[in-house]
Short mmCIF file of C-alpha atoms in Angstrom, two decimals:
data_model
loop_
_atom_site.label_atom_id
_atom_site.label_comp_id
_atom_site.label_asym_id
_atom_site.label_seq_id
_atom_site.Cartn_x
_atom_site.Cartn_y
_atom_site.Cartn_z
CA UNK M 1 17.51 -4.39 -5.73
CA UNK M 2 18.36 -2.40 -8.79
CA UNK M 3 21.18 -0.02 -8.00
CA UNK M 4 24.77 -0.91 -7.16
CA UNK M 5 23.93 -1.88 -3.56
CA UNK M 6 21.76 -4.70 -4.91
CA UNK M 7 24.65 -7.00 -4.06
CA UNK M 8 23.76 -6.49 -0.40
CA UNK M 9 20.12 -7.33 -0.98
CA UNK M 10 21.09 -10.42 -2.94
CA UNK M 11 23.16 -11.66 -0.01
CA UNK M 12 20.41 -10.93 2.50
CA UNK M 13 17.61 -12.57 0.54
CA UNK M 14 19.48 -15.24 -1.41
CA UNK M 15 18.57 -18.16 0.85
CA UNK M 16 14.87 -17.29 0.98
CA UNK M 17 14.55 -16.67 -2.75
CA UNK M 18 16.54 -19.78 -3.61
CA UNK M 19 14.18 -21.81 -1.46
CA UNK M 20 11.18 -20.29 -3.22
CA UNK M 21 12.67 -21.01 -6.64
CA UNK M 22 13.59 -24.60 -5.86
CA UNK M 23 10.45 -25.64 -4.02
CA UNK M 24 7.75 -23.22 -5.04
CA UNK M 25 7.35 -22.06 -1.45
CA UNK M 26 9.00 -19.87 1.11
CA UNK M 27 11.27 -21.22 3.82
CA UNK M 28 9.54 -23.25 6.50
CA UNK M 29 11.27 -21.17 9.16
CA UNK M 30 8.91 -18.32 8.32
CA UNK M 31 5.80 -20.22 9.39
CA UNK M 32 5.15 -17.85 12.29
CA UNK M 33 4.06 -15.21 9.78
CA UNK M 34 2.42 -17.59 7.33
CA UNK M 35 -1.19 -17.75 6.26
CA UNK M 36 -3.13 -19.18 3.37
CA UNK M 37 -2.32 -16.21 1.21
CA UNK M 38 1.41 -16.01 1.73
CA UNK M 39 4.47 -16.53 3.85
CA UNK M 40 7.10 -14.05 4.87
CA UNK M 41 10.78 -14.75 4.49
CA UNK M 42 13.00 -15.17 7.49
CA UNK M 43 14.10 -11.55 7.11
CA UNK M 44 10.59 -10.16 7.58
CA UNK M 45 9.59 -7.52 10.05
CA UNK M 46 6.67 -8.12 12.33
CA UNK M 47 6.20 -4.48 13.16
CA UNK M 48 2.95 -4.07 11.27
CA UNK M 49 -0.50 -4.90 12.60
CA UNK M 50 -3.03 -6.77 10.54
CA UNK M 51 -6.71 -5.93 10.94
CA UNK M 52 -8.92 -7.95 13.23
CA UNK M 53 -10.26 -10.97 11.44
CA UNK M 54 -7.57 -11.22 8.78
CA UNK M 55 -5.74 -14.04 10.48
CA UNK M 56 -2.50 -12.17 11.17
CA UNK M 57 0.08 -10.80 8.81
CA UNK M 58 -0.57 -13.35 6.12
CA UNK M 59 -4.07 -11.95 5.81
CA UNK M 60 -6.89 -14.44 6.27
CA UNK M 61 -8.83 -12.12 4.02
CA UNK M 62 -7.16 -14.02 1.22
CA UNK M 63 -6.91 -12.83 -2.36
CA UNK M 64 -9.47 -12.82 -5.10
CA UNK M 65 -7.78 -15.37 -7.31
CA UNK M 66 -10.61 -15.35 -9.82
CA UNK M 67 -10.27 -11.63 -10.53
CA UNK M 68 -8.24 -11.86 -13.70
CA UNK M 69 -8.26 -9.36 -16.54
CA UNK M 70 -11.52 -7.75 -15.42
CA UNK M 71 -10.19 -6.93 -11.97
CA UNK M 72 -8.28 -3.84 -12.97
CA UNK M 73 -10.82 -1.11 -13.26
CA UNK M 74 -13.40 -1.86 -10.58
CA UNK M 75 -13.47 0.80 -7.93
CA UNK M 76 -10.70 2.87 -9.49
CA UNK M 77 -10.67 6.66 -9.75
CA UNK M 78 -9.97 7.94 -13.24
CA UNK M 79 -8.32 11.14 -14.36
CA UNK M 80 -5.17 12.40 -12.74
CA UNK M 81 -5.90 14.95 -10.05
CA UNK M 82 -9.63 14.22 -10.06
CA UNK M 83 -11.79 11.94 -8.02
CA UNK M 84 -12.16 12.52 -4.33
CA UNK M 85 -12.91 10.66 -1.16
CA UNK M 86 -15.88 10.10 1.08
CA UNK M 87 -18.29 10.43 -1.86
CA UNK M 88 -21.23 8.23 -2.80
CA UNK M 89 -18.90 5.52 -4.08
CA UNK M 90 -16.95 5.31 -0.82
CA UNK M 91 -18.64 2.55 1.14
CA UNK M 92 -15.88 1.43 3.48
CA UNK M 93 -14.68 4.82 4.70
CA UNK M 94 -11.09 5.96 5.04
CA UNK M 95 -8.63 3.31 6.27
CA UNK M 96 -7.31 3.46 9.80
CA UNK M 97 -3.99 5.32 10.09
CA UNK M 98 -2.77 2.73 12.62
CA UNK M 99 -4.06 -0.61 11.29
CA UNK M 100 -3.93 -1.88 7.72
CA UNK M 101 -7.44 -2.70 6.43
CA UNK M 102 -8.29 -6.16 5.09
CA UNK M 103 -9.16 -4.66 1.70
CA UNK M 104 -8.61 -1.36 -0.10
CA UNK M 105 -11.41 0.79 -1.51
CA UNK M 106 -9.88 3.31 -3.89
CA UNK M 107 -13.20 5.14 -4.24
CA UNK M 108 -12.31 6.61 -0.82
CA UNK M 109 -8.99 7.97 -2.11
CA UNK M 110 -7.98 10.93 -4.29
CA UNK M 111 -6.29 10.09 -7.59
CA UNK M 112 -2.89 11.74 -8.09
CA UNK M 113 -1.50 9.61 -10.94
CA UNK M 114 -3.46 7.46 -13.38
CA UNK M 115 -1.99 5.97 -16.53
CA UNK M 116 -3.99 3.42 -18.51
CA UNK M 117 -1.62 3.81 -21.48
CA UNK M 118 -4.27 4.80 -24.00
CA UNK M 119 -1.64 7.07 -25.58
CA UNK M 120 2.12 6.70 -25.83
CA UNK M 121 3.62 8.91 -23.10
CA UNK M 122 7.15 7.51 -22.69
CA UNK M 123 10.24 9.57 -23.41
CA UNK M 124 13.12 8.03 -25.32
CA UNK M 125 15.58 9.53 -22.83
CA UNK M 126 16.12 10.88 -19.32
CA UNK M 127 14.16 14.10 -19.98
CA UNK M 128 11.10 14.97 -22.06
CA UNK M 129 12.16 14.45 -25.68
CA UNK M 130 9.22 16.43 -27.08
CA UNK M 131 8.11 13.56 -29.31
CA UNK M 132 4.89 12.70 -27.49
CA UNK M 133 2.40 15.03 -25.77
CA UNK M 134 2.29 14.77 -21.98
CA UNK M 135 5.25 12.44 -21.46
CA UNK M 136 5.05 10.93 -17.99
CA UNK M 137 7.75 8.25 -18.10
CA UNK M 138 11.48 8.55 -18.70
CA UNK M 139 14.34 6.23 -19.65
CA UNK M 140 18.04 6.23 -18.94
CA UNK M 141 17.71 7.57 -15.39
CA UNK M 142 18.23 4.13 -13.80
CA UNK M 143 20.26 1.40 -15.51
CA UNK M 144 19.60 -1.91 -13.84
CA UNK M 145 18.29 -5.41 -13.87
CA UNK M 146 20.04 -6.88 -16.93
CA UNK M 147 22.34 -9.77 -16.02
CA UNK M 148 22.16 -12.66 -18.54
CA UNK M 149 23.88 -15.72 -17.09
CA UNK M 150 25.92 -16.47 -20.23
CA UNK M 151 27.76 -13.16 -20.21
CA UNK M 152 25.90 -11.63 -23.15
CA UNK M 153 25.36 -7.89 -22.92
CA UNK M 154 22.11 -6.79 -21.36
CA UNK M 155 21.06 -3.15 -21.75
CA UNK M 156 18.11 -0.96 -20.91
CA UNK M 157 16.63 1.49 -23.42
CA UNK M 158 17.92 3.89 -24.76
CA UNK M 159 21.40 2.28 -24.62
CA UNK M 160 22.41 1.49 -28.23
CA UNK M 161 22.80 -2.03 -29.54
CA UNK M 162 26.41 -3.07 -30.05
CA UNK M 163 25.47 -4.64 -33.38
CA UNK M 164 23.43 -1.84 -34.93
CA UNK M 165 24.44 1.13 -32.76
CA UNK M 166 20.73 1.93 -32.41
CA UNK M 167 18.56 1.64 -29.30
CA UNK M 168 15.92 -1.10 -29.23
CA UNK M 169 12.59 0.29 -27.98
CA UNK M 170 10.89 -2.26 -25.69
CA UNK M 171 7.64 -0.29 -25.25
CA UNK M 172 4.46 -0.65 -27.29
CA UNK M 173 0.80 0.10 -26.67
CA UNK M 174 -1.73 -2.71 -26.46
CA UNK M 175 -4.97 -2.57 -28.47
CA UNK M 176 -7.64 -0.84 -26.42
CA UNK M 177 -5.16 0.49 -23.87
CA UNK M 178 -2.27 -0.88 -21.89
CA UNK M 179 1.49 -1.15 -22.26
CA UNK M 180 3.76 -4.01 -23.27
CA UNK M 181 7.38 -4.09 -22.08
CA UNK M 182 9.35 -6.59 -24.15
CA UNK M 183 12.55 -8.32 -23.09
CA UNK M 184 14.15 -9.42 -26.33
CA UNK M 185 17.40 -10.88 -27.59
CA UNK M 186 19.03 -9.98 -30.89
CA UNK M 187 22.55 -10.71 -32.13
CA UNK M 188 23.55 -12.12 -28.71
CA UNK M 189 22.35 -9.03 -26.83
CA UNK M 190 19.36 -8.69 -24.51
CA UNK M 191 17.29 -5.49 -24.53
CA UNK M 192 14.53 -4.18 -22.29
CA UNK M 193 13.49 -1.04 -20.43
CA UNK M 194 13.11 0.51 -16.99
CA UNK M 195 10.82 3.53 -16.98
CA UNK M 196 10.68 6.08 -14.20
CA UNK M 197 8.03 8.65 -13.25
CA UNK M 198 10.66 11.39 -12.78
CA UNK M 199 13.33 12.59 -15.16
CA UNK M 200 17.06 12.81 -14.47
CA UNK M 201 16.49 16.09 -12.62
CA UNK M 202 13.91 14.57 -10.29
CA UNK M 203 11.03 16.37 -12.01
CA UNK M 204 7.83 14.43 -12.56
CA UNK M 205 5.62 12.37 -10.28
CA UNK M 206 6.79 11.49 -6.76
CA UNK M 207 4.79 11.20 -3.55
CA UNK M 208 5.12 10.40 0.13
CA UNK M 209 2.33 8.19 1.53
CA UNK M 210 -0.85 6.98 -0.10
CA UNK M 211 -1.82 3.99 -2.21
CA UNK M 212 0.18 2.85 -5.26
CA UNK M 213 -0.88 0.07 -7.62
CA UNK M 214 0.09 -1.67 -10.84
CA UNK M 215 -2.29 -3.96 -12.73
CA UNK M 216 -0.16 -6.36 -14.76
CA UNK M 217 0.23 -9.81 -16.29
CA UNK M 218 3.74 -11.18 -15.81
CA UNK M 219 5.79 -13.10 -18.40
CA UNK M 220 6.04 -16.90 -18.22
CA UNK M 221 9.31 -18.80 -18.41
CA UNK M 222 12.65 -18.95 -16.63
CA UNK M 223 15.16 -16.15 -16.20
CA UNK M 224 12.73 -13.21 -16.31
CA UNK M 225 12.67 -10.48 -13.66
CA UNK M 226 9.63 -8.13 -13.82
CA UNK M 227 9.30 -5.45 -11.13
CA UNK M 228 7.20 -2.55 -9.87
CA UNK M 229 9.12 -0.48 -7.36
CA UNK M 230 9.88 2.95 -5.90
CA UNK M 231 13.01 4.93 -5.06
CA UNK M 232 13.46 7.93 -2.80
CA UNK M 233 14.34 11.45 -3.79
CA UNK M 234 16.78 13.08 -4.25
CA UNK M 235 18.02 10.82 -7.02
CA UNK M 236 21.54 9.44 -6.59
CA UNK M 237 21.54 9.78 -2.81
CA UNK M 238 21.61 6.79 -0.48
CA UNK M 239 18.01 6.39 0.59
CA UNK M 240 15.23 3.84 0.45
CA UNK M 241 13.78 1.38 -2.03
CA UNK M 242 10.29 -0.13 -1.99
CA UNK M 243 9.91 -3.26 -4.11
CA UNK M 244 6.12 -3.54 -4.36
CA UNK M 245 6.72 -6.70 -6.33
CA UNK M 246 9.47 -8.49 -8.18
CA UNK M 247 8.89 -11.89 -9.71
CA UNK M 248 11.78 -14.22 -10.51
CA UNK M 249 11.51 -16.83 -13.24
CA UNK M 250 14.38 -18.71 -11.54
CA UNK M 251 16.50 -21.30 -13.40
CA UNK M 252 15.48 -24.12 -15.76
CA UNK M 253 13.71 -26.46 -15.67
CA UNK M 254 10.57 -24.36 -15.21
CA UNK M 255 8.82 -24.98 -11.90
CA UNK M 256 5.15 -24.02 -12.44
CA UNK M 257 4.79 -23.19 -8.74
CA UNK M 258 7.32 -20.38 -9.15
CA UNK M 259 4.89 -18.53 -11.42
CA UNK M 260 2.58 -18.07 -8.42
CA UNK M 261 5.23 -16.35 -6.29
CA UNK M 262 6.36 -12.74 -6.02
CA UNK M 263 8.59 -10.90 -3.56
CA UNK M 264 7.97 -7.68 -1.60
CA UNK M 265 11.04 -6.05 -0.06
CA UNK M 266 11.94 -2.81 1.72
CA UNK M 267 15.55 -1.63 1.53
CA UNK M 268 17.30 1.03 3.59
CA UNK M 269 20.40 1.84 1.55
CA UNK M 270 21.25 4.68 3.93
CA UNK M 271 21.49 2.29 6.86
CA UNK M 272 22.62 -0.72 4.82
CA UNK M 273 19.72 -2.89 6.04
CA UNK M 274 16.70 -4.74 4.68
CA UNK M 275 13.96 -3.76 7.15
CA UNK M 276 11.33 -6.09 5.72
CA UNK M 277 11.04 -8.85 3.14
CA UNK M 278 8.05 -10.98 2.20
CA UNK M 279 7.56 -13.82 -0.24
CA UNK M 280 3.97 -14.25 -1.41
CA UNK M 281 2.85 -17.76 -2.33
CA UNK M 282 -0.26 -19.88 -2.83
CA UNK M 283 -1.45 -17.29 -5.35
CA UNK M 284 -2.98 -17.77 -8.80
CA UNK M 285 -0.57 -18.16 -11.71
CA UNK M 286 0.67 -14.60 -12.18
CA UNK M 287 1.53 -15.21 -15.84
CA UNK M 288 -1.91 -16.11 -17.21
CA UNK M 289 -4.07 -13.17 -16.03
CA UNK M 290 -3.88 -9.58 -14.88
CA UNK M 291 -3.53 -8.96 -11.14
CA UNK M 292 -3.28 -5.81 -9.03
CA UNK M 293 -0.20 -5.30 -6.86
CA UNK M 294 -0.73 -2.51 -4.35
CA UNK M 295 1.04 -0.67 -1.52
CA UNK M 296 -0.78 1.29 1.21
CA UNK M 297 1.77 3.49 2.99
CA UNK M 298 1.73 5.97 5.86
CA UNK M 299 4.00 6.93 8.77
CA UNK M 300 2.89 3.91 10.81
CA UNK M 301 2.67 0.96 8.44
CA UNK M 302 3.34 -0.27 4.92
CA UNK M 303 0.82 -2.82 3.68
CA UNK M 304 0.96 -5.07 0.61
CA UNK M 305 -2.23 -5.89 -1.32
CA UNK M 306 -2.96 -8.43 -4.03
CA UNK M 307 -6.14 -7.86 -6.05
CA UNK M 308 -7.24 -5.49 -3.31
CA UNK M 309 -6.79 -7.95 -0.42
CA UNK M 310 -4.22 -7.60 2.35
CA UNK M 311 -1.27 -9.99 2.22
CA UNK M 312 1.19 -8.41 4.66
CA UNK M 313 1.92 -5.32 6.72
CA UNK M 314 4.97 -4.06 8.58
CA UNK M 315 6.12 -0.97 10.48
CA UNK M 316 7.28 1.89 8.26
CA UNK M 317 11.09 2.14 8.28
CA UNK M 318 12.55 5.54 9.16
CA UNK M 319 14.00 5.94 5.65
CA UNK M 320 10.42 5.87 4.32
CA UNK M 321 8.98 8.52 6.64
CA UNK M 322 8.26 12.01 5.24
CA UNK M 323 10.21 11.31 2.04
CA UNK M 324 8.91 11.36 -1.53
CA UNK M 325 9.40 8.29 -3.69
CA UNK M 326 9.01 7.95 -7.46
CA UNK M 327 7.70 5.00 -9.48
CA UNK M 328 9.63 2.54 -11.64
CA UNK M 329 8.51 -0.38 -13.80
CA UNK M 330 10.77 -2.75 -15.70
CA UNK M 331 11.27 -6.19 -17.14
CA UNK M 332 14.77 -7.44 -16.40
CA UNK M 333 16.64 -10.70 -16.85
CA UNK M 334 18.83 -12.89 -14.69
CA UNK M 335 19.20 -11.74 -11.09
CA UNK M 336 21.60 -14.66 -10.66
CA UNK M 337 19.39 -17.27 -12.35
CA UNK M 338 20.22 -19.20 -15.52
CA UNK M 339 18.88 -17.45 -18.63
CA UNK M 340 19.75 -19.92 -21.39
CA UNK M 341 16.06 -20.88 -21.79
CA UNK M 342 14.50 -17.46 -21.24
CA UNK M 343 11.74 -17.01 -23.86
CA UNK M 344 12.59 -14.53 -26.61
CA UNK M 345 10.71 -12.28 -26.50
CA UNK M 346 9.27 -12.17 -22.99
CA UNK M 347 6.52 -9.64 -22.37
CA UNK M 348 5.09 -7.93 -19.30
CA UNK M 349 1.63 -6.51 -19.95
CA UNK M 350 0.56 -3.49 -17.89
CA UNK M 351 -3.08 -2.45 -17.81
CA UNK M 352 -2.60 0.54 -15.51
CA UNK M 353 -0.37 2.23 -12.96
CA UNK M 354 -2.11 4.40 -10.37
CA UNK M 355 -1.41 6.43 -7.24
CA UNK M 356 -3.67 8.07 -4.70
CA UNK M 357 -3.56 10.18 -1.60
CA UNK M 358 -5.51 8.77 1.35
CA UNK M 359 -7.48 10.88 3.84
CA UNK M 360 -5.80 10.90 7.23
CA UNK M 361 -2.45 9.73 5.82
#
């Protein structure tokens, strides 16, 4: 998706994504994996097993569409490295290592990464810049996701502006906690940011297996490209990519149905394949409230959750077995869509980003 081989992914998924952008739904050919809560694209893998009673891979469990901004903190462990599993708050027990559960209960997991952005902890560069205590996010390690359709420059922080020769910082804290990533245009240049949980040396947070979740409200309008994703270590080597979600604003005129769609994709850059792709639909408007986008991952399956409810599961590709992956979050522009009417600024609001280990995983 984000590195140079994204051209391959664009070719593989172009037809499915174009159909979603033009009609507000995924291709009808994917109906064999469809359910009320989503439809997979024609490139999807059926290797995963949904739990009994969920209605197959689309997940008859559905999604809690009414769980807007208050949905973020319920059942969440707090404090990196604290928490536990199997305690008094764990009612559902540990998930099966062979079958994705219909819902996730994070009170049964152990917190390994928890950022509610109550303090600014983002470095201005690819290593800790010493400006903020406990920096956990880095910039400049992955340049990606900026492709305005009119040919204007698009750069990720901390790349300097051509006009002022100064970087434009897209990050700001929200009152009461949370992070805003702003995509903004100035002097015919677009600026934004992609932050990573490891620095340019691969030091920081990375993990193989567990549960990973972002709670976010996505930007409205055409041309935007917000994402929460993961890349394998070591950095720079051909490996895997996990797109927990990417949402495409598509081209003008705005189709309101598009703002209820996001895409989940697994890439094997080592093998040059896309092992699984899924287009979620029939969801609430993702731009008007906070929603939780989660991945439950072990050696057997990779399962996608929306507000804690299962949408899709698939067999774990070999490139994602016994390999650590780090976290990335960004707000890009374009991805092949027309950006002449992209709102300036466009903002992605992040309430929290969390990771857990899972007993038995």
